[in-house]
Amino acid sequence: MEYNFTNGEESSDMCTVKGENTKREKWGRKLDYRLTILGYLVGFGNIWRFPYICMKNGGGAFLIPYVLTLFLMVIPVYFLEVSLGQFSGKSFKDVWSYCPLVKGMGVGLQVMLVPCLCYYIMLMTWVMNYMYHTFYNPLTWSTCGNEWNTPYCFSFTGNTGQQLMANTSTLYSLNKTGHDLYNFASNQEGNTSDRNLVHDQFMSRINSSLTNVTLRATKGHSAEEEFWQYKVLDISSGLDVIGSLNGHLVLCLVLAWIVVYVCVIKGIKSTGKVVYVTATLPYLLLTILLVHNLTLPGSLDGIVFFIKPDFRSLMNIQVWLEAAIQVFYSVSIGWGLHITLASYSKFDNNCLRDTFIMTLAGEGTSVFGGFVIFSALGFMAHEANVPLTEVVKSGPGLGFVAYPMALAQMPLPNLWAALFFIAMITLGLDSQFTITEITYVYFEDCFPFMKKKQMISRACLSMIGIVLSLPFCTQAGVYLFQLFDWYLAAFSPLFFTLIECTSVAWLFGAERFSRDVEIMIGRRVPGYFKFCWSFLSPLILFVLMVTSLVSYDLPTYGDYVYPSWAADAGLVLSVVPIVPCLVIAFWVVYYSPGRTFYQKLRDSVRPTEDWQPADDDVEYLALSWENTGTCTQRILVNLGLMKQPDVL
């Protein structure tokens, strides 16, 4: 790397840097990048979680805090992440050269991604299992009388009259047997008290049987719920009862990993082509499902129920917190993924325009998915003649119980079930292979020899991934899945995003970074973006972190109560990704030049020579880093109300 220091009074604090960046492959077309981002942003949460959260928190009124949070926190931070990656051309492993103190975030993000990679693929595994059963007629999950069903199973698609007749026949048989035996006992020799004792005993048995028959009618489980619990999961009694591996899940898991491996086998060259199918097909299939659902009775009632605004809910602070948390996790900031994906973009790509296109398209899909889901649930509620609130579920309960139940009651149920689960497979596949690609890139950046033998190294990593995912295929796998899902992303992404905003806005300098962005796209960062990075976004993130810590509940799965040791393990899981950040920060400060702690700390936040444009043809004026001026002056500079003298 060559440094040419310029002379002159005006530019005495600058030096021209002509970098020799390691050549990094680029997206073949801009559409490759956009579809990859869109496919990643639109996942299971948009279809399974957002509609339920929106309905529960005021319907259409929920969109007000949701959109406000989107524009005041998420979009500015999203732009910050993609700008870091595109300007430097580096993944989240090495992008922190603008502030060495926070470079431990690269390790922390990878520590968070690896377990996420192994448990998230279970959603695809379960969906593939359901996809297999769509070829059975009638749909396997819609009937009782299978080997996994309990005596309390009931089915909306079955003949309810026959079930009631069976119960009545059972009760009649029990009564007849009781009276016959009583008459037999009465004809035998013996005193009256013995005969009365026999009568009381048999009547007690009959009453007990009557209670059991009543429980079947009033306390039963739907066929869809029993299929999910006892067939797909083969669920155990709790987390401490691991049980055996479920062979059908292991087979689907291996198949899912093979599909993911094929998608990432050649890095972005393969993923950039796969997304033309996986990112667009869900929209086509969901549109077909929505058009069909709207022809069914009760579907419009479901949509009205979904979007009907309850403006009184806006007075509840919990609704605003739910909106902020949902949109934060929906756009997936704080995971480092957008940094790495943007590092493959051309240096002059208009990432500001892409920011608005991608985030609005991704969150718009959440609302669209809500129409698809609630139109079907409205039909199901109409058919069952029950309030819609009784059939609405969130998460896997919606995708694997409530919606399959609605599909089973539609005309041509196999067709619509197949279309739905194909859409779900493509939704999950986009997110899964994007996480996989980013995780593999980190290892390849650490060990360059893996890049030279990419197909082999990625095959080995995928096989390790299969092994690490096997615990989720056991009978206690769903309890383990819920534990990881509950704790892994509870705290760390918020912490990482807060550090990103603070380090760029206050340690590197929001105005200085705005100058770097101008080199890329020909314009500086909008003023309100800098205001959000410096003040509003950190404030919202801090509130969310505190709220998460104070009001965080223990994980739940149905009526199962997790043991205390599981909660302790979950807390450890949630803070483990943060540990490398703190350890490496201490290491950086300790080995920084300087005689006093302040001198060491000051040097540890100074940008290194590696912070430079990804384009070698761009002449970069590397500004000397000095935190001069009062606190008030620095605030005014970050607000754009005062010009920073050393920025051109």
XYZ file of C-alpha atoms in Angstrom:
648
model
C 0.000 0.000 0.000
C 1.341 3.395 -0.971
C 0.840 6.621 0.944
C 1.533 9.953 -0.771
C 1.374 12.738 1.779
C 0.283 16.011 0.268
C 1.792 19.339 1.159
C 0.020 22.562 1.770
C -1.611 24.277 4.636
C -5.133 23.364 3.661
C -4.540 19.640 3.332
C -1.779 19.066 5.829
C -3.938 16.651 7.795
C -4.689 14.383 4.828
C -2.910 11.738 2.882
C -3.728 10.153 -0.446
C -4.136 6.408 -0.290
C -3.976 4.153 -3.273
C -4.982 0.775 -1.993
C -4.285 -2.591 -3.439
C -7.464 -4.313 -2.336
C -7.669 -8.015 -2.692
C -9.877 -8.670 -5.709
C -13.336 -9.797 -4.617
C -15.865 -11.394 -6.918
C -18.879 -9.274 -7.761
C -22.526 -9.906 -8.465
C -23.039 -10.730 -12.127
C -26.019 -8.365 -12.347
C -27.603 -5.875 -9.987
C -30.776 -7.994 -10.095
C -28.830 -10.929 -8.639
C -28.091 -8.865 -5.549
C -31.590 -7.457 -5.203
C -33.287 -10.834 -5.517
C -30.843 -12.378 -3.031
C -31.619 -9.649 -0.499
C -35.343 -9.883 -1.140
C -35.268 -13.659 -0.789
C -33.417 -13.363 2.483
C -35.676 -10.653 3.913
C -38.850 -12.572 3.042
C -38.883 -15.694 5.174
C -41.075 -17.728 7.490
C -41.459 -14.831 9.910
C -43.195 -12.668 7.279
C -45.873 -15.320 6.757
C -46.121 -16.985 10.167
C -45.323 -14.301 12.724
C -46.093 -10.826 11.363
C -49.828 -11.398 10.627
C -50.412 -12.696 14.149
C -48.432 -9.874 15.805
C -50.255 -7.297 13.690
C -53.691 -8.722 14.516
C -52.904 -9.010 18.225
C -51.662 -5.410 18.505
C -54.437 -3.389 16.927
C -54.697 -4.656 13.344
C -54.250 -1.821 10.848
C -53.345 0.588 13.662
C -50.236 -1.545 14.345
C -48.840 -0.419 10.993
C -48.415 3.125 12.363
C -45.668 2.286 14.914
C -44.374 -0.353 12.538
C -43.776 2.106 9.682
C -42.412 4.776 12.031
C -39.869 2.331 13.453
C -39.004 1.212 9.939
C -38.093 4.756 8.864
C -36.597 6.016 12.119
C -34.391 3.063 12.991
C -34.318 0.174 10.551
C -33.836 1.877 7.177
C -30.998 4.169 8.391
C -29.198 1.265 10.083
C -29.718 -0.988 7.062
C -28.123 1.697 4.885
C -25.251 1.945 7.359
C -24.540 -1.785 7.079
C -24.666 -1.989 3.284
C -22.520 1.146 2.989
C -19.842 -0.366 5.227
C -19.713 -3.516 3.118
C -19.863 -1.835 -0.275
C -17.275 0.853 0.511
C -14.704 -1.520 1.983
C -15.459 -4.586 -0.149
C -15.022 -6.721 2.972
C -17.161 -9.191 4.839
C -18.210 -8.714 8.446
C -14.969 -10.425 9.454
C -12.672 -7.555 8.377
C -14.888 -4.509 7.861
C -14.164 -3.136 11.349
C -10.860 -1.530 10.362
C -12.600 1.855 10.633
C -12.513 1.276 14.421
C -10.259 -1.602 15.609
C -11.802 -1.510 19.085
C -14.956 -3.220 17.767
C -13.336 -5.758 15.451
C -14.315 -8.535 17.869
C -17.823 -8.160 16.465
C -16.747 -10.272 13.499
C -16.088 -13.251 15.765
C -19.227 -12.544 17.788
C -21.427 -12.477 14.695
C -19.997 -15.785 13.502
C -20.559 -17.340 16.925
C -24.197 -16.278 16.636
C -24.645 -17.440 13.037
C -23.329 -21.000 13.357
C -26.001 -22.272 15.801
C -28.624 -20.262 13.909
C -27.595 -22.065 10.739
C -28.076 -25.458 12.399
C -31.444 -24.889 14.040
C -33.092 -22.690 11.392
C -32.819 -25.441 8.790
C -35.288 -27.459 10.861
C -38.096 -25.255 9.543
C -37.250 -26.401 6.032
C -36.965 -29.975 7.297
C -40.469 -29.928 8.766
C -41.913 -28.255 5.667
C -40.356 -30.920 3.433
C -41.952 -33.598 5.580
C -45.342 -31.958 5.137
C -44.704 -31.618 1.416
C -44.273 -35.389 1.183
C -47.653 -35.966 2.832
C -49.472 -33.677 0.379
C -49.369 -36.572 -2.092
C -51.674 -38.683 0.098
C -55.422 -38.528 -0.420
C -57.000 -37.664 1.906
C -54.335 -35.434 3.403
C -52.591 -37.417 6.137
C -52.897 -34.694 8.746
C -56.656 -34.316 8.248
C -57.815 -37.745 9.444
C -58.061 -39.620 12.721
C -57.673 -43.357 13.220
C -53.973 -43.427 12.346
C -51.409 -45.163 14.516
C -50.260 -41.880 16.059
C -53.745 -40.607 16.921
C -55.161 -40.682 20.440
C -58.727 -41.612 21.422
C -59.431 -37.883 21.781
C -58.700 -37.065 18.124
C -61.334 -35.230 16.091
C -61.327 -34.096 12.495
C -63.197 -31.232 10.848
C -63.095 -33.056 7.521
C -64.487 -36.315 8.905
C -68.122 -37.278 9.401
C -68.939 -35.720 12.747
C -72.209 -37.635 12.920
C -70.389 -40.953 12.637
C -68.009 -39.941 15.437
C -70.904 -39.009 17.710
C -72.682 -42.247 16.817
C -69.570 -44.186 17.706
C -69.446 -42.461 21.085
C -73.173 -43.128 21.644
C -72.724 -46.753 20.638
C -69.907 -47.111 23.112
C -71.999 -45.596 25.878
C -74.999 -47.832 25.021
C -72.786 -50.910 25.045
C -71.400 -50.001 28.448
C -74.894 -49.428 29.874
C -76.211 -52.683 28.396
C -73.298 -54.676 29.763
C -73.733 -53.116 33.184
C -77.444 -53.899 33.368
C -76.963 -57.444 32.113
C -74.354 -58.134 34.750
C -76.487 -56.515 37.420
C -79.450 -58.721 36.467
C -77.209 -61.756 36.502
C -75.995 -60.838 39.996
C -79.550 -60.225 41.169
C -80.591 -63.739 40.189
C -77.810 -65.291 42.197
C -78.173 -66.341 45.768
C -77.152 -63.692 48.260
C -78.500 -60.880 50.356
C -79.744 -57.519 49.102
C -76.717 -55.605 50.306
C -74.430 -57.654 48.035
C -76.665 -56.993 45.050
C -76.698 -53.252 45.834
C -72.895 -53.286 46.092
C -72.654 -54.856 42.636
C -75.040 -52.225 41.260
C -73.036 -49.344 42.737
C -69.775 -50.704 41.360
C -71.118 -51.035 37.832
C -72.818 -47.665 37.843
C -69.526 -46.121 38.974
C -67.773 -47.711 36.006
C -70.491 -46.490 33.638
C -70.235 -42.918 34.953
C -66.463 -43.049 34.544
C -66.870 -44.231 30.956
C -69.443 -41.522 30.319
C -66.923 -38.943 31.539
C -64.294 -40.320 29.138
C -66.708 -40.147 26.201
C -67.584 -36.550 27.113
C -63.890 -35.643 27.278
C -63.410 -36.949 23.746
C -66.019 -34.526 22.499
C -65.002 -31.471 24.537
C -61.310 -31.889 25.393
C -60.005 -33.430 22.176
C -57.132 -32.580 19.870
C -57.545 -31.839 16.196
C -56.164 -34.335 13.718
C -53.750 -31.653 12.452
C -52.397 -30.998 15.924
C -51.873 -34.689 16.659
C -50.177 -35.187 13.285
C -47.749 -32.364 14.103
C -47.078 -33.431 17.686
C -47.150 -37.222 17.511
C -46.247 -38.031 13.898
C -43.887 -35.322 12.645
C -42.197 -34.490 15.950
C -42.923 -37.746 17.793
C -42.593 -35.447 20.758
C -41.269 -36.566 24.145
C -42.476 -35.423 27.543
C -39.798 -32.746 27.917
C -36.328 -31.423 27.191
C -34.733 -33.852 29.634
C -36.185 -36.835 27.711
C -34.119 -36.712 24.515
C -35.501 -39.944 23.080
C -34.392 -41.341 19.748
C -33.772 -39.802 16.355
C -36.820 -39.553 14.097
C -35.812 -41.300 10.894
C -38.197 -39.356 8.640
C -36.844 -36.047 9.984
C -33.225 -37.139 9.542
C -33.965 -38.028 5.924
C -35.612 -34.643 5.290
C -32.744 -32.882 7.095
C -30.132 -34.507 4.846
C -32.198 -33.618 1.783
C -32.499 -30.001 2.968
C -28.739 -29.713 3.474
C -28.087 -31.212 0.026
C -30.382 -28.641 -1.599
C -28.696 -25.813 0.326
C -25.236 -27.096 -0.621
C -26.171 -27.161 -4.310
C -27.343 -23.541 -4.019
C -24.062 -22.311 -2.485
C -21.673 -24.713 -4.232
C -20.059 -21.914 -6.268
C -20.618 -18.992 -3.952
C -22.520 -15.996 -5.280
C -22.201 -17.329 -8.824
C -24.670 -20.080 -7.954
C -26.780 -18.251 -5.360
C -27.193 -15.301 -7.718
C -28.862 -17.604 -10.250
C -30.944 -19.732 -7.882
C -32.748 -16.666 -6.501
C -34.391 -16.032 -9.870
C -36.609 -18.991 -8.980
C -36.603 -19.092 -5.186
C -37.206 -15.346 -4.682
C -39.954 -14.944 -7.289
C -41.855 -18.248 -7.086
C -43.271 -17.565 -3.576
C -44.966 -14.390 -4.848
C -46.595 -16.291 -7.702
C -47.779 -19.134 -5.472
C -48.986 -16.856 -2.667
C -50.911 -14.771 -5.206
C -52.605 -17.895 -6.561
C -53.487 -18.964 -3.022
C -54.883 -15.519 -2.200
C -57.065 -15.406 -5.334
C -58.400 -18.857 -4.525
C -58.962 -18.033 -0.858
C -61.015 -14.968 -1.764
C -63.549 -17.222 -3.510
C -64.249 -19.083 -0.259
C -66.952 -18.078 2.237
C -65.666 -16.184 5.271
C -62.343 -15.165 3.650
C -63.186 -11.449 3.597
C -64.141 -11.638 7.265
C -60.641 -12.933 7.976
C -58.986 -10.077 6.054
C -61.165 -7.469 7.767
C -60.270 -9.041 11.106
C -56.570 -8.739 10.160
C -56.535 -5.069 9.108
C -59.364 -3.570 11.176
C -57.658 -0.794 13.156
C -57.968 -0.493 16.897
C -56.471 2.937 17.531
C -56.856 2.539 21.288
C -53.981 0.040 21.149
C -51.611 2.881 20.237
C -51.882 4.109 23.813
C -50.208 0.885 24.963
C -46.396 1.126 25.059
C -46.167 -2.643 24.584
C -47.616 -2.287 21.077
C -44.820 0.120 20.114
C -42.194 -2.222 21.544
C -43.695 -5.175 19.664
C -43.595 -3.151 16.437
C -39.954 -2.152 16.932
C -38.862 -5.692 17.757
C -40.783 -7.232 14.851
C -39.440 -4.862 12.196
C -35.919 -5.067 13.638
C -35.761 -8.844 13.329
C -37.689 -8.902 10.069
C -35.039 -6.850 8.248
C -32.264 -8.829 9.989
C -29.971 -5.973 10.876
C -27.325 -6.707 13.475
C -26.392 -10.084 11.955
C -23.623 -8.926 9.617
C -25.332 -10.503 6.607
C -26.033 -7.250 4.784
C -22.418 -6.174 5.230
C -21.081 -9.276 3.503
C -23.705 -9.349 0.735
C -23.074 -5.669 -0.058
C -19.317 -6.307 -0.263
C -19.955 -8.109 -3.585
C -21.655 -5.037 -5.099
C -19.948 -2.682 -7.501
C -18.308 0.223 -5.746
C -20.558 2.844 -7.329
C -23.808 0.940 -6.843
C -26.574 3.254 -5.604
C -27.010 1.518 -2.243
C -29.215 4.373 -0.955
C -31.866 3.592 -3.548
C -31.505 -0.138 -2.928
C -32.055 0.439 0.785
C -35.539 1.857 0.281
C -36.475 -0.657 -2.428
C -35.413 -3.724 -0.464
C -36.767 -2.796 2.950
C -40.140 -1.579 1.669
C -40.534 -4.631 -0.592
C -39.656 -7.008 2.232
C -42.022 -5.432 4.750
C -44.751 -5.036 2.147
C -44.593 -8.783 1.671
C -45.412 -9.214 5.351
C -48.712 -7.394 4.852
C -49.389 -9.361 1.660
C -48.691 -12.601 3.513
C -51.183 -11.533 6.163
C -53.916 -11.389 3.510
C -53.059 -14.916 2.366
C -53.075 -16.328 5.885
C -56.138 -14.579 7.292
C -58.283 -15.192 4.213
C -57.771 -18.925 4.764
C -58.282 -18.703 8.517
C -61.464 -16.716 7.972
C -62.773 -19.527 5.791
C -61.861 -22.117 8.410
C -63.575 -20.150 11.177
C -66.673 -19.844 8.977
C -66.761 -23.577 8.314
C -66.280 -24.455 11.992
C -68.727 -21.728 13.082
C -66.294 -20.463 15.727
C -64.736 -17.026 16.372
C -61.616 -16.379 14.337
C -59.593 -15.779 17.511
C -59.929 -19.499 18.297
C -58.133 -20.605 15.138
C -55.364 -17.962 14.970
C -51.903 -19.112 16.003
C -48.367 -17.787 15.626
C -45.123 -19.326 14.393
C -44.966 -23.096 13.759
C -48.449 -23.437 15.247
C -49.780 -21.420 12.307
C -47.667 -23.048 9.589
C -48.061 -26.647 10.744
C -51.460 -26.755 12.481
C -53.860 -23.890 11.723
C -53.139 -23.366 8.017
C -52.982 -27.099 7.137
C -56.354 -27.405 8.878
C -57.736 -24.698 6.590
C -56.199 -26.335 3.518
C -57.813 -29.664 4.364
C -61.284 -28.085 4.228
C -60.811 -26.507 0.782
C -61.912 -28.048 -2.508
C -58.970 -29.914 -4.076
C -57.042 -29.811 -0.777
C -53.995 -31.686 -2.108
C -53.419 -29.103 -4.829
C -53.580 -26.110 -2.506
C -51.546 -27.858 0.172
C -48.809 -28.635 -2.362
C -48.736 -25.037 -3.605
C -48.572 -23.693 -0.052
C -45.705 -25.910 1.068
C -43.757 -25.359 -2.163
C -44.027 -21.644 -1.417
C -42.832 -22.288 2.126
C -39.884 -24.357 0.909
C -38.725 -21.579 -1.414
C -39.220 -18.959 1.321
C -37.100 -20.971 3.750
C -34.520 -21.927 1.139
C -33.654 -18.292 0.319
C -33.011 -17.402 3.936
C -31.199 -20.641 4.663
C -28.711 -20.589 1.812
C -28.016 -16.887 2.400
C -27.101 -17.576 6.039
C -25.076 -20.576 4.879
C -23.227 -18.557 2.224
C -22.297 -15.818 4.693
C -21.141 -18.325 7.298
C -18.996 -20.195 4.779
C -17.481 -16.934 3.473
C -16.257 -16.149 6.984
C -14.394 -19.476 7.171
C -12.964 -18.933 3.681
C -11.741 -15.466 4.667
C -10.040 -17.016 7.707
C -8.563 -19.949 5.780
C -7.830 -18.944 2.144
C -7.038 -22.541 1.131
C -10.765 -23.312 1.517
C -11.519 -20.806 -1.226
C -9.252 -22.666 -3.648
C -11.102 -25.953 -3.003
C -14.502 -24.349 -2.566
C -16.711 -27.273 -3.620
C -14.906 -29.736 -1.376
C -14.597 -27.438 1.614
C -18.250 -26.469 1.443
C -19.276 -30.101 1.172
C -17.295 -30.828 4.359
C -18.873 -27.861 6.146
C -22.333 -29.030 5.063
C -21.684 -32.507 6.462
C -20.620 -30.937 9.761
C -23.837 -28.918 9.616
C -25.872 -32.132 9.276
C -24.223 -33.582 12.371
C -24.777 -30.399 14.404
C -28.447 -30.327 13.345
C -29.196 -33.924 14.391
C -30.151 -33.065 18.024
C -33.102 -31.125 16.626
C -34.343 -34.325 14.961
C -34.743 -36.160 18.272
C -38.017 -36.520 20.124
C -37.035 -33.541 22.272
C -35.876 -31.594 19.220
C -38.732 -29.107 19.194
C -38.030 -28.147 22.825
C -34.389 -27.564 21.885
C -35.451 -25.608 18.795
C -37.687 -23.362 20.869
C -34.888 -22.785 23.379
C -32.447 -21.671 20.669
C -35.054 -19.579 18.892
C -36.048 -17.933 22.169
C -32.594 -16.981 23.443
C -30.056 -16.912 20.593
C -31.311 -13.687 19.020
C -32.826 -12.180 22.159
C -30.024 -9.790 23.001
C -26.956 -10.064 20.754
C -28.325 -8.506 17.502
C -29.560 -5.485 19.433
C -26.168 -5.136 21.103
C -24.250 -5.472 17.828
C -26.453 -2.904 16.085
C -26.008 -0.456 18.950
C -22.217 -0.842 18.696
C -22.357 -0.322 14.921
C -24.270 2.947 15.233
C -22.148 4.257 18.085
C -18.795 3.353 16.544
C -19.597 4.878 13.147
C -21.383 8.004 14.398
C -19.178 8.913 17.359
C -15.832 7.117 17.042
C -15.298 7.242 13.288
C -17.582 10.240 12.759
C -20.949 10.410 11.022
C -19.838 13.320 8.830
C -16.554 11.600 7.978
C -18.445 8.450 6.969
C -20.822 10.607 4.940
C -17.800 11.807 2.946
C -16.858 8.155 2.260
C -20.396 7.409 1.069
C -20.193 10.425 -1.247
C -17.140 8.877 -2.891
C -19.276 5.813 -3.694
C -22.647 7.164 -4.806
C -21.930 10.834 -5.541
C -23.993 12.265 -2.684
C -23.701 12.504 1.049
C -25.775 10.705 3.610
C -29.197 12.306 4.229
C -29.225 14.434 7.357
C -31.959 12.468 9.022
C -29.906 9.262 8.567
C -27.014 10.834 10.469
C -29.403 12.026 13.159
C -30.756 8.477 13.497
C -27.273 6.929 13.679
C -26.150 9.424 16.279
C -29.187 9.749 18.512
C -32.513 8.152 17.673
C -31.467 4.619 16.658
C -29.116 4.106 19.644
C -31.882 5.364 21.947
C -34.465 2.960 20.498
C -31.984 0.079 20.583
C -31.054 0.792 24.178
C -34.731 0.851 25.191
C -35.329 -2.447 23.408
C -32.322 -4.018 25.126
C -33.433 -2.875 28.575
C -37.000 -3.999 27.891
C -35.792 -7.391 26.707
C -33.758 -7.878 29.868
C -36.426 -6.651 32.287
C -39.543 -8.240 30.827
C -38.111 -11.361 29.214
C -40.165 -14.451 30.045
C -39.113 -18.076 30.182
C -39.546 -20.022 26.933
C -42.780 -21.933 26.467
C -44.022 -24.706 24.253
C -47.710 -25.347 24.730
C -48.276 -26.266 28.371
C -44.703 -27.478 28.862
C -42.691 -25.627 31.498
C -38.954 -25.570 30.869
C -36.725 -26.583 33.784
C -34.669 -23.884 35.468
C -31.397 -25.257 34.123
C -32.710 -24.810 30.558
C -33.432 -21.153 31.245
C -29.907 -20.722 32.642
C -28.453 -22.417 29.570
C -30.506 -20.109 27.368
C -29.180 -17.023 29.112
C -25.626 -18.248 28.536
C -26.496 -18.854 24.888
C -27.765 -15.292 24.523
C -24.588 -13.641 25.850
C -21.925 -15.985 24.416
C -21.691 -14.044 21.091
C -20.933 -10.859 23.048
C -17.991 -12.365 24.936
C -15.532 -12.311 21.971
C -16.321 -8.629 21.423
C -15.340 -7.739 24.975
C -12.272 -10.003 25.068
C -10.889 -8.773 21.739
C -11.640 -5.140 22.659
C -9.561 -5.566 25.825
C -6.798 -7.229 23.783
C -6.779 -4.385 21.226
C -6.528 -1.713 23.927
C -3.825 -3.608 25.825
C -1.559 -3.953 22.768
C -2.205 -0.466 21.357
C 0.745 1.962 21.539
C 0.690 4.480 24.342
C 1.881 4.942 27.889
C -1.416 5.637 29.575
C -4.774 3.909 29.296
C -6.247 6.974 27.634
C -3.535 6.983 24.971
C -4.069 3.272 24.308
C -7.836 3.679 24.133
C -7.518 6.654 21.818
C -5.294 4.704 19.447
C -7.620 1.666 19.499
C -10.456 3.677 17.950
C -8.292 5.212 15.222
C -8.985 3.850 11.671
C -6.236 1.615 10.302
C -4.578 1.774 6.910
C -6.905 -1.003 5.722
C -9.909 1.314 5.731
C -10.037 2.373 2.105
C -12.331 2.095 -0.926
C -12.829 -1.314 -2.501
C -12.109 0.220 -5.919
C -8.359 0.581 -6.417
C -8.892 3.208 -9.114
C -10.412 5.604 -6.611
C -7.968 8.061 -5.081
C -8.896 8.199 -1.428
C -8.062 11.105 0.834
C -7.401 9.284 4.091
C -8.146 11.871 6.720
C -6.090 12.060 9.842
C -8.232 10.980 12.747
C -8.454 13.497 15.536
C -11.321 13.931 17.967
C -10.985 17.668 18.360
C -13.578 20.104 19.535
C -16.011 20.182 22.390
C -18.851 17.710 22.876
C -21.312 20.346 21.646
C -19.269 20.874 18.481
C -19.165 17.145 17.777
C -22.939 16.920 18.239
C -23.454 19.815 15.815
C -21.143 18.151 13.285
C -23.089 14.865 13.492
C -26.324 16.782 13.030
C -24.880 18.474 9.956
C -25.299 21.892 11.559
C -21.558 22.529 11.682
C -19.028 21.623 9.016
C -16.151 19.370 10.010
C -13.052 21.282 8.884
C -11.004 18.282 7.769
C -13.716 16.827 5.483
C -13.779 17.889 1.838
